[in-house]
Amino acid sequence: MVVPYRPAPTLRAIADGAVDFTLGPLACQLSAGYGLTPEDWQADVVTCSLARTAAGRWAAKFVKVLVPRQNGKNGIIEVLELFGLVVLGLRILHTAHEVKTARKAFVRLAAMFDNEDRFPELYVLAKEIRRANGQEAILLHAADCGPQGHANTRCGCEGGASAEFIARTPGSGRGFTVDWLICDEDQDLTDEEFAALQPTVSAAPSGDPIRFLFGTPPDPDKPGQGKGEVAMRKRRQGFAGEDPRLTCFNWGAPDGPMPDVGDDALIEAYNPAVVTGRMNIEEPLAERSSSSPRMYARERLGWCGDPATKAGGVINMNTWAGGRVDAPAPSTAAVVVDVSPTLEWSAVGLAGAGPGAGPGAGEILVLVDQTPGTGEVVDTLTRLVIGDEAAGIEPRISLPVVRDEKGRPSLMPVWLTRNALVFSDALTAAGIPWRELGSTDQGRGCTAFQEFVKAGRIKHAGQPELAAAVRNARTKFVGLTQHWDQRDPTIDMTPLVSVSCAAQRWAAASAAPSAAPPSPVGISASDATSARTSVPDWNSVPL
């Protein structure tokens, strides 16, 4: 559809729920009467967001708006909230990533209800305005209470419409029941935070809730931190036409290679406020001179990254593809076993010397053996590490010899993640040394592997199961440490968890001194030989 304003959005997807009419023009008329006149592009968003079906219900269940910074998305929110409070009598929860952003939105809207001289009609509607930090709210009198003014808070009514303002945390939405959920700064909204907020509209008093998402593009270099996941999912659905109850607006450069940040025409193409004259084009030009190209493309040109290189994960797929090699499996390798939380998949990850390996910072070759369920893992490890002496089958790999801080040698065990401890008894019975890989070491494996890939140290055989895990890899924070996020049951992350931890174990072992320090005076040669060849019981060693 051709819109009667510039710049046209790069996406204008309207919910197709049999739209019959819209309350948008009334909302824009109301706000204009109180000094907030929406620009044409803002009015279009409001009009499409407030479309109604013939049954009198909202056409959209989700509204997603993405526009570069400082263009006026907050103006859209204010138009919606004013109309929702005054005309529709709704309960609204306004959330933001930062406390200061939520409070700023509260202050702007509260000013309309707290000015008896300028806006007496709004003043008399307000029952209470709460200003305490973290409890900011605008509470209106019940519809049948009659004009009172918020100076008289003891009118006896229980209150009616409300707008409450909070900063998001994983549990911040608990205890609220609202009609409209408004998520500002959705570029920082995580799945965990949104999961806590979704129930706030499940039992909406009106019985007809809407979830609004407003934001700018998330950092394409940091998707694995979980921020912006919800926003980008709804944006993808908007472009693909997958959700008929979604209204989605997008102003920004198309996904793909970074746009030409030196092209001045792109500033007007993706920034409505520049075209309307509210933003002087000199300001974006000044930003360009002081920002990195990627940051400028994101913040000012609305660029959300290149799916061909990121594919939604934290690892650059072009870099990953460049690490493919045709090389034999390593003869000596660190071994890590992981099992998915649902027990549907298991993976044995190997990491050893790559074709260009050298001391300290050489290449690391990673391979994985992924199997459904858990039934084949012990047999796989037995073939790898023990072989079959009766059948004359040699083990396929040797476990590395590592030295402790005193230079004493021992075999590195097979490492088991917590879910893989189901194999511990069977491995012990098979004579395979093992040890649990703790949460801290799994975090080390996650962060180290990302750096190894960036540095070009990781080499692989192009195994599709490993590539799929890498392509979809996201991380979550456990404390202050990144871990691979395994919460999505549709994506098997066990290949990546196992090889990343194996790579970190191998790198740590290969960086250790290759020879033991000289024996202290008084230690016999036979004692030293015994120490070099002893294999401790790793299962009895405390963590």
XYZ file of C-alpha atoms in Angstrom:
543
model
C 0.000 0.000 0.000
C 1.256 3.493 -0.852
C 1.079 5.721 2.224
C 0.471 9.486 1.961
C 3.611 10.419 3.871
C 7.369 10.140 3.710
C 9.343 8.136 4.446
C 7.179 5.097 3.857
C 7.880 2.257 6.278
C 9.926 -0.652 4.970
C 7.235 -2.862 6.503
C 3.590 -2.032 7.134
C 1.831 -5.274 8.050
C -1.698 -4.852 9.358
C -3.525 -7.501 11.356
C -6.083 -9.112 9.082
C -8.699 -9.886 11.692
C -11.639 -8.708 9.509
C -11.055 -5.011 10.270
C -14.304 -3.041 10.322
C -13.294 0.354 11.719
C -10.594 2.039 13.787
C -10.488 4.266 16.840
C -7.156 5.737 15.752
C -8.460 9.077 14.438
C -10.315 9.675 17.714
C -7.124 8.959 19.668
C -5.143 11.388 17.525
C -7.844 14.045 17.830
C -7.884 13.693 21.614
C -4.125 14.008 22.001
C -3.975 16.969 19.621
C -6.457 18.773 21.854
C -3.934 18.482 24.680
C -0.938 19.698 22.725
C 0.313 16.354 21.417
C -0.358 16.400 17.678
C 0.938 13.236 16.017
C 2.808 13.448 12.748
C 1.349 11.572 9.779
C 3.511 8.482 10.272
C 2.711 8.365 13.984
C -1.004 8.764 13.249
C -0.781 5.854 10.801
C 0.688 3.609 13.492
C -2.015 4.631 15.978
C -4.784 4.180 13.411
C -3.655 0.689 12.440
C -2.992 -0.324 16.049
C -6.515 0.589 17.161
C -8.337 -1.184 14.325
C -11.451 -3.052 15.448
C -13.364 -5.988 14.028
C -17.113 -6.033 13.356
C -17.447 -7.871 16.659
C -15.969 -4.862 18.433
C -12.676 -6.516 19.366
C -9.124 -5.435 18.596
C -7.904 -6.737 15.252
C -4.338 -6.981 16.560
C -3.173 -8.934 19.576
C 0.404 -7.751 19.041
C 1.680 -4.406 17.780
C 5.392 -4.140 16.954
C 7.023 -0.835 15.981
C 10.711 -0.497 15.100
C 12.172 2.899 14.216
C 15.637 4.448 14.721
C 16.275 6.415 17.872
C 14.830 9.860 18.605
C 12.220 9.730 15.840
C 9.159 9.855 18.086
C 8.052 6.380 19.112
C 7.383 7.704 22.616
C 4.933 10.178 21.091
C 2.972 7.216 19.709
C 2.943 5.597 23.140
C 1.642 8.775 24.772
C -1.210 9.088 22.252
C -2.205 5.488 22.924
C -1.950 5.733 26.700
C -3.925 8.979 26.912
C -6.744 7.517 24.824
C -6.642 4.195 26.650
C -7.005 5.922 30.009
C -9.476 8.705 29.280
C -11.772 7.225 26.630
C -11.456 3.463 26.923
C -10.985 3.266 30.706
C -8.265 0.640 30.440
C -5.614 -0.557 32.813
C -2.178 -0.145 31.287
C 1.252 -1.429 32.292
C 4.129 0.536 30.772
C 7.494 -1.233 31.025
C 10.981 -0.147 30.016
C 14.464 -1.592 30.269
C 15.799 1.203 32.456
C 14.282 2.883 35.496
C 15.015 6.342 34.107
C 13.166 5.585 30.860
C 10.076 4.327 32.671
C 10.106 7.342 34.968
C 10.524 9.776 32.075
C 7.443 8.303 30.379
C 5.515 8.601 33.641
C 6.491 12.240 34.161
C 5.373 13.232 30.639
C 1.967 11.573 30.923
C 1.397 12.587 34.544
C 1.938 16.238 33.608
C -1.312 16.142 31.625
C -3.307 15.030 34.675
C -1.545 17.258 37.187
C -2.166 20.689 35.630
C -5.524 22.019 36.831
C -5.103 25.361 35.091
C -4.138 24.043 31.657
C -6.020 20.726 31.501
C -8.875 20.909 34.041
C -10.835 18.122 32.292
C -7.968 15.694 32.854
C -7.214 16.984 36.330
C -10.662 16.106 37.646
C -10.374 12.569 36.297
C -7.278 11.749 38.334
C -7.842 10.059 41.681
C -4.179 9.662 42.598
C -0.745 10.184 41.081
C 1.934 8.080 42.747
C 5.446 9.435 42.399
C 7.551 7.145 44.602
C 10.417 5.537 42.741
C 9.408 2.131 41.444
C 5.724 2.750 42.184
C 4.924 5.433 39.613
C 1.269 5.302 38.593
C -1.675 7.389 37.386
C -4.984 6.218 38.863
C -8.281 7.637 37.591
C -11.645 7.750 39.322
C -14.201 5.113 38.452
C -16.404 6.032 35.521
C -19.467 6.491 37.777
C -17.654 8.445 40.474
C -18.267 11.868 39.011
C -15.722 14.699 38.709
C -13.620 14.948 41.829
C -10.018 15.934 41.093
C -7.110 14.040 42.534
C -6.904 16.422 45.470
C -9.903 14.463 46.774
C -8.580 10.916 46.871
C -11.063 9.786 49.536
C -14.098 9.871 47.300
C -14.985 6.283 48.113
C -14.620 4.823 44.627
C -12.246 1.935 44.063
C -10.735 3.643 41.057
C -11.010 2.935 37.383
C -8.466 3.238 34.583
C -4.785 3.226 35.485
C -1.321 3.453 33.982
C 1.539 1.976 35.979
C 5.204 2.316 35.069
C 7.948 -0.176 35.908
C 11.447 -1.146 34.869
C 11.691 -4.731 33.721
C 13.262 -7.583 35.647
C 12.686 -11.352 35.236
C 9.873 -11.141 37.800
C 8.783 -7.512 37.639
C 5.360 -8.083 36.085
C 4.029 -10.341 38.789
C 0.962 -9.043 40.586
C -0.336 -6.874 37.723
C -3.551 -7.469 35.763
C -3.954 -5.104 32.822
C -5.573 -4.610 29.408
C -2.599 -3.187 27.548
C 0.981 -4.273 28.042
C 3.387 -1.711 26.604
C 7.040 -2.724 26.316
C 9.283 0.211 25.468
C 12.981 -0.369 24.699
C 12.125 -3.832 23.403
C 15.616 -4.105 21.920
C 16.595 -5.074 25.476
C 13.562 -7.259 26.234
C 14.474 -10.892 26.914
C 12.301 -13.983 26.612
C 12.561 -14.466 30.363
C 11.303 -10.958 31.090
C 8.477 -11.248 28.569
C 7.452 -14.617 29.988
C 6.992 -12.909 33.360
C 4.971 -10.091 31.776
C 2.672 -12.114 29.516
C 0.367 -13.296 32.331
C -0.459 -9.666 33.173
C -2.858 -9.597 30.201
C -4.055 -13.203 30.382
C -7.066 -12.164 32.466
C -7.409 -8.620 31.147
C -10.363 -6.812 32.779
C -11.645 -5.832 29.336
C -11.251 -9.377 28.055
C -9.495 -8.026 24.956
C -5.812 -7.279 25.593
C -3.077 -5.929 23.313
C 0.682 -6.315 23.701
C 2.693 -3.401 22.300
C 6.408 -3.634 21.505
C 8.361 -0.451 20.734
C 12.078 -0.191 20.134
C 15.118 0.249 17.969
C 17.274 -2.495 16.422
C 19.145 -4.611 18.990
C 22.900 -4.839 18.688
C 23.493 -7.377 15.858
C 26.829 -8.279 17.430
C 25.280 -9.277 20.763
C 22.173 -11.364 20.093
C 23.358 -14.168 22.320
C 22.800 -12.134 25.451
C 19.097 -12.749 24.911
C 18.204 -9.082 24.497
C 15.784 -8.252 21.705
C 14.749 -11.873 21.120
C 11.027 -11.155 21.429
C 11.213 -8.028 19.279
C 13.143 -9.713 16.479
C 10.835 -12.741 16.536
C 7.736 -10.573 16.061
C 9.542 -8.533 13.389
C 10.425 -11.698 11.477
C 6.813 -12.832 11.755
C 5.700 -9.471 10.395
C 7.931 -9.705 7.330
C 6.939 -13.347 6.757
C 3.218 -12.744 7.327
C 3.143 -15.588 9.840
C 0.916 -14.012 12.511
C -2.483 -12.753 11.306
C -3.069 -10.958 14.626
C 0.138 -8.910 14.373
C 0.390 -5.285 13.267
C 4.019 -4.471 12.507
C 5.753 -1.283 11.383
C 9.449 -1.108 10.503
C 11.572 1.824 9.405
C 15.095 0.723 8.622
C 17.620 -0.669 6.175
C 16.877 -4.195 4.919
C 18.528 -7.160 6.573
C 21.728 -8.201 4.855
C 25.088 -6.541 4.294
C 25.600 -3.311 6.208
C 24.095 -0.344 4.341
C 26.263 2.439 2.951
C 26.566 4.675 5.989
C 27.970 7.451 3.789
C 24.764 7.740 1.757
C 22.940 10.822 3.059
C 19.739 9.777 1.286
C 19.381 6.827 3.657
C 19.001 9.213 6.595
C 15.764 10.561 5.150
C 14.680 7.131 3.960
C 14.629 5.656 7.468
C 14.133 8.617 9.814
C 10.616 10.113 9.724
C 11.570 12.951 12.065
C 14.148 14.234 9.553
C 11.502 14.440 6.828
C 9.004 16.214 9.089
C 11.689 18.673 10.179
C 11.595 17.759 13.867
C 15.139 16.390 13.593
C 17.787 18.493 11.859
C 19.707 16.354 9.379
C 22.921 17.894 10.668
C 22.535 15.873 13.856
C 22.636 12.434 12.166
C 25.597 13.647 10.123
C 27.389 14.623 13.320
C 26.604 11.210 14.821
C 28.122 9.529 11.773
C 31.442 11.266 12.258
C 31.774 10.035 15.833
C 30.255 6.536 15.656
C 31.514 3.234 14.354
C 29.905 2.290 11.010
C 28.047 -0.676 12.513
C 26.717 1.327 15.445
C 25.626 4.154 13.148
C 23.909 1.704 10.799
C 21.992 0.262 13.722
C 21.122 3.406 15.667
C 20.408 5.781 12.791
C 19.609 3.610 9.759
C 17.601 0.941 11.586
C 19.795 -1.946 10.417
C 19.167 -5.233 12.252
C 22.193 -7.133 10.958
C 22.931 -9.772 8.352
C 21.144 -13.121 8.833
C 23.625 -14.765 6.456
C 26.436 -14.182 8.914
C 24.621 -14.260 12.233
C 21.587 -16.478 11.655
C 20.303 -15.347 15.035
C 23.259 -16.767 16.974
C 26.391 -15.423 18.602
C 28.845 -17.002 16.152
C 29.568 -15.451 12.769
C 28.662 -18.147 10.250
C 31.060 -16.807 7.640
C 33.904 -17.225 10.103
C 32.611 -20.665 11.028
C 32.434 -21.761 7.397
C 36.037 -20.652 6.937
C 37.143 -23.146 9.580
C 36.113 -26.229 7.617
C 38.984 -28.592 6.810
C 39.499 -32.091 5.444
C 41.680 -33.652 8.101
C 41.842 -37.000 9.900
C 40.448 -37.271 13.393
C 43.030 -36.421 16.045
C 44.845 -39.360 17.614
C 44.744 -37.688 21.018
C 41.709 -35.688 22.113
C 39.850 -34.226 25.030
C 36.385 -35.772 25.355
C 33.224 -34.159 26.762
C 29.741 -35.705 26.895
C 26.521 -33.699 27.096
C 22.856 -34.711 27.216
C 19.975 -32.378 26.375
C 17.699 -31.326 29.258
C 14.873 -33.361 27.697
C 17.139 -36.461 27.340
C 16.221 -36.556 23.642
C 19.801 -36.128 22.390
C 23.336 -36.958 23.481
C 26.637 -35.805 22.050
C 30.234 -36.905 22.490
C 32.504 -33.988 21.618
C 36.185 -34.370 20.725
C 38.865 -31.692 20.519
C 42.473 -32.264 19.525
C 45.331 -30.835 17.540
C 44.254 -29.245 14.259
C 46.195 -29.455 10.994
C 48.008 -26.208 11.781
C 48.447 -26.805 15.487
C 51.413 -25.440 17.317
C 52.426 -24.791 20.896
C 50.073 -22.676 22.999
C 47.756 -20.971 20.525
C 47.510 -23.521 17.698
C 44.516 -24.770 15.790
C 41.970 -27.033 17.471
C 40.071 -29.670 15.487
C 36.613 -30.452 16.864
C 34.350 -33.381 15.983
C 31.068 -34.610 17.416
C 29.116 -37.848 17.578
C 25.435 -36.994 18.128
C 22.874 -39.716 18.822
C 19.170 -39.741 19.731
C 18.466 -40.541 23.356
C 21.133 -41.952 25.652
C 21.438 -45.600 24.669
C 24.553 -45.467 22.478
C 26.872 -43.200 24.401
C 28.681 -45.759 26.545
C 29.348 -47.994 23.514
C 30.638 -44.981 21.582
C 33.013 -44.020 24.391
C 34.195 -47.607 24.772
C 35.111 -47.807 21.078
C 36.837 -44.433 21.289
C 38.837 -44.852 24.459
C 39.112 -48.584 25.228
C 38.632 -50.442 21.954
C 37.942 -54.191 21.979
C 41.009 -56.216 22.872
C 39.269 -59.552 22.266
C 38.329 -58.507 18.755
C 41.703 -56.941 18.136
C 40.213 -53.437 17.813
C 42.453 -50.640 19.023
C 41.008 -47.529 20.670
C 40.406 -44.742 18.160
C 41.883 -42.022 20.344
C 44.126 -41.596 23.340
C 43.195 -39.337 26.211
C 45.722 -36.549 26.799
C 48.317 -36.793 29.528
C 48.145 -33.726 31.741
C 50.209 -32.574 34.678
C 49.088 -31.022 37.908
C 50.675 -27.988 39.528
C 53.463 -30.184 40.873
C 54.212 -31.660 37.493
C 52.702 -35.068 38.235
C 51.263 -36.691 35.086
C 47.899 -38.364 34.711
C 45.362 -39.142 32.015
C 42.703 -36.492 31.384
C 39.333 -38.083 32.155
C 36.237 -38.084 29.992
C 34.264 -35.080 31.180
C 30.524 -35.363 31.872
C 28.160 -32.409 32.101
C 25.566 -32.628 34.839
C 22.936 -34.185 32.563
C 25.520 -36.691 31.308
C 26.134 -38.053 34.809
C 23.562 -40.710 33.932
C 26.505 -42.544 32.330
C 28.799 -42.415 35.368
C 28.178 -45.918 36.694
C 28.427 -47.516 33.257
C 31.692 -45.705 32.517
C 33.164 -46.776 35.809
C 32.206 -50.382 35.060
C 33.802 -50.072 31.611
C 37.055 -48.787 33.119
C 36.779 -45.367 31.502
C 38.008 -42.538 33.759
C 35.470 -39.727 34.082
C 34.827 -36.577 36.036
C 31.942 -34.125 36.293
C 32.317 -30.897 34.339
C 31.024 -28.211 36.656
C 28.985 -25.158 35.793
C 32.015 -22.868 35.995
C 33.948 -24.981 33.497
C 30.961 -25.083 31.149
C 30.915 -21.292 31.239
C 34.632 -21.246 30.451
C 33.999 -23.537 27.507
C 31.257 -21.266 26.163
C 33.266 -18.048 26.339
C 36.557 -19.611 25.228
C 34.970 -21.242 22.184
C 33.544 -17.937 20.968
C 37.001 -16.378 21.182
C 38.635 -19.395 19.516
C 36.240 -19.084 16.557
C 36.886 -15.352 16.202
C 40.645 -16.005 16.243
C 40.355 -18.701 13.561
C 41.638 -21.435 15.858
C 38.637 -23.758 15.578
C 38.693 -26.224 12.673
C 35.893 -28.678 11.921
C 34.668 -31.190 9.356
C 31.477 -29.363 8.409
C 29.226 -31.756 10.316
C 25.626 -30.553 9.828
C 24.538 -31.332 13.380
C 27.312 -29.156 14.762
C 26.647 -26.415 12.217
C 22.962 -26.337 13.194
C 23.834 -25.849 16.840
C 26.389 -23.154 16.020
C 23.948 -21.333 13.732
C 21.332 -21.110 16.459
C 23.695 -20.636 19.385
C 22.576 -18.160 21.991
C 23.933 -17.563 25.443
C 22.470 -16.713 28.816
C 24.158 -15.335 31.877
C 24.586 -17.494 34.961
C 25.863 -14.950 37.422
C 28.420 -12.996 35.416
C 29.382 -15.866 33.105
C 27.970 -16.754 29.698
C 26.596 -20.256 29.180
C 25.046 -21.834 26.118
C 21.269 -21.397 26.289
C 19.623 -24.836 26.076
C 16.084 -23.790 26.980
C 14.639 -24.113 23.463
C 13.646 -27.793 23.113
C 13.447 -27.468 19.318
C 17.192 -26.817 19.012
C 19.680 -29.453 20.105
C 22.684 -27.687 21.573
C 24.500 -30.798 22.820
C 26.956 -30.874 19.864
C 28.098 -27.331 20.620
C 28.164 -27.746 24.398
C 30.310 -30.865 24.125
C 32.830 -29.640 21.529
C 33.188 -26.168 23.053
C 34.010 -27.579 26.464
C 36.313 -30.163 24.882
C 38.102 -27.394 22.990
C 38.645 -25.423 26.173
C 39.909 -28.522 27.993
C 42.278 -29.311 25.123
C 43.554 -25.739 24.925
C 44.258 -25.682 28.653
C 46.073 -29.017 28.485
C 48.135 -28.151 25.414
C 49.173 -24.821 26.918
C 50.648 -26.562 29.977
C 54.400 -27.288 30.143
C 55.257 -30.343 28.062
C 57.867 -31.598 30.543
C 57.755 -32.029 34.269
C 59.888 -29.732 36.376
C 63.136 -31.183 37.725
C 62.700 -33.633 40.581
C 63.464 -32.109 43.962
C 66.601 -33.238 45.720
C 65.925 -36.462 47.601
C 63.403 -37.939 45.121
C 64.706 -41.137 43.519
C 64.493 -41.862 39.800
C 62.118 -44.765 40.483
C 59.796 -42.513 42.482
C 59.799 -39.958 39.662
C 59.027 -42.644 37.083
C 56.185 -43.940 39.208
C 54.757 -40.434 39.525
C 54.894 -39.853 35.778
C 52.982 -43.042 34.973
C 50.421 -43.137 37.761
C 46.747 -42.610 36.922
C 44.743 -41.337 39.899
C 41.115 -42.217 40.519
C 39.547 -39.013 39.185
C 36.173 -39.921 40.657
C 37.609 -39.623 44.164
C 39.275 -36.271 43.567
C 37.222 -33.487 45.187
C 36.217 -30.534 43.014
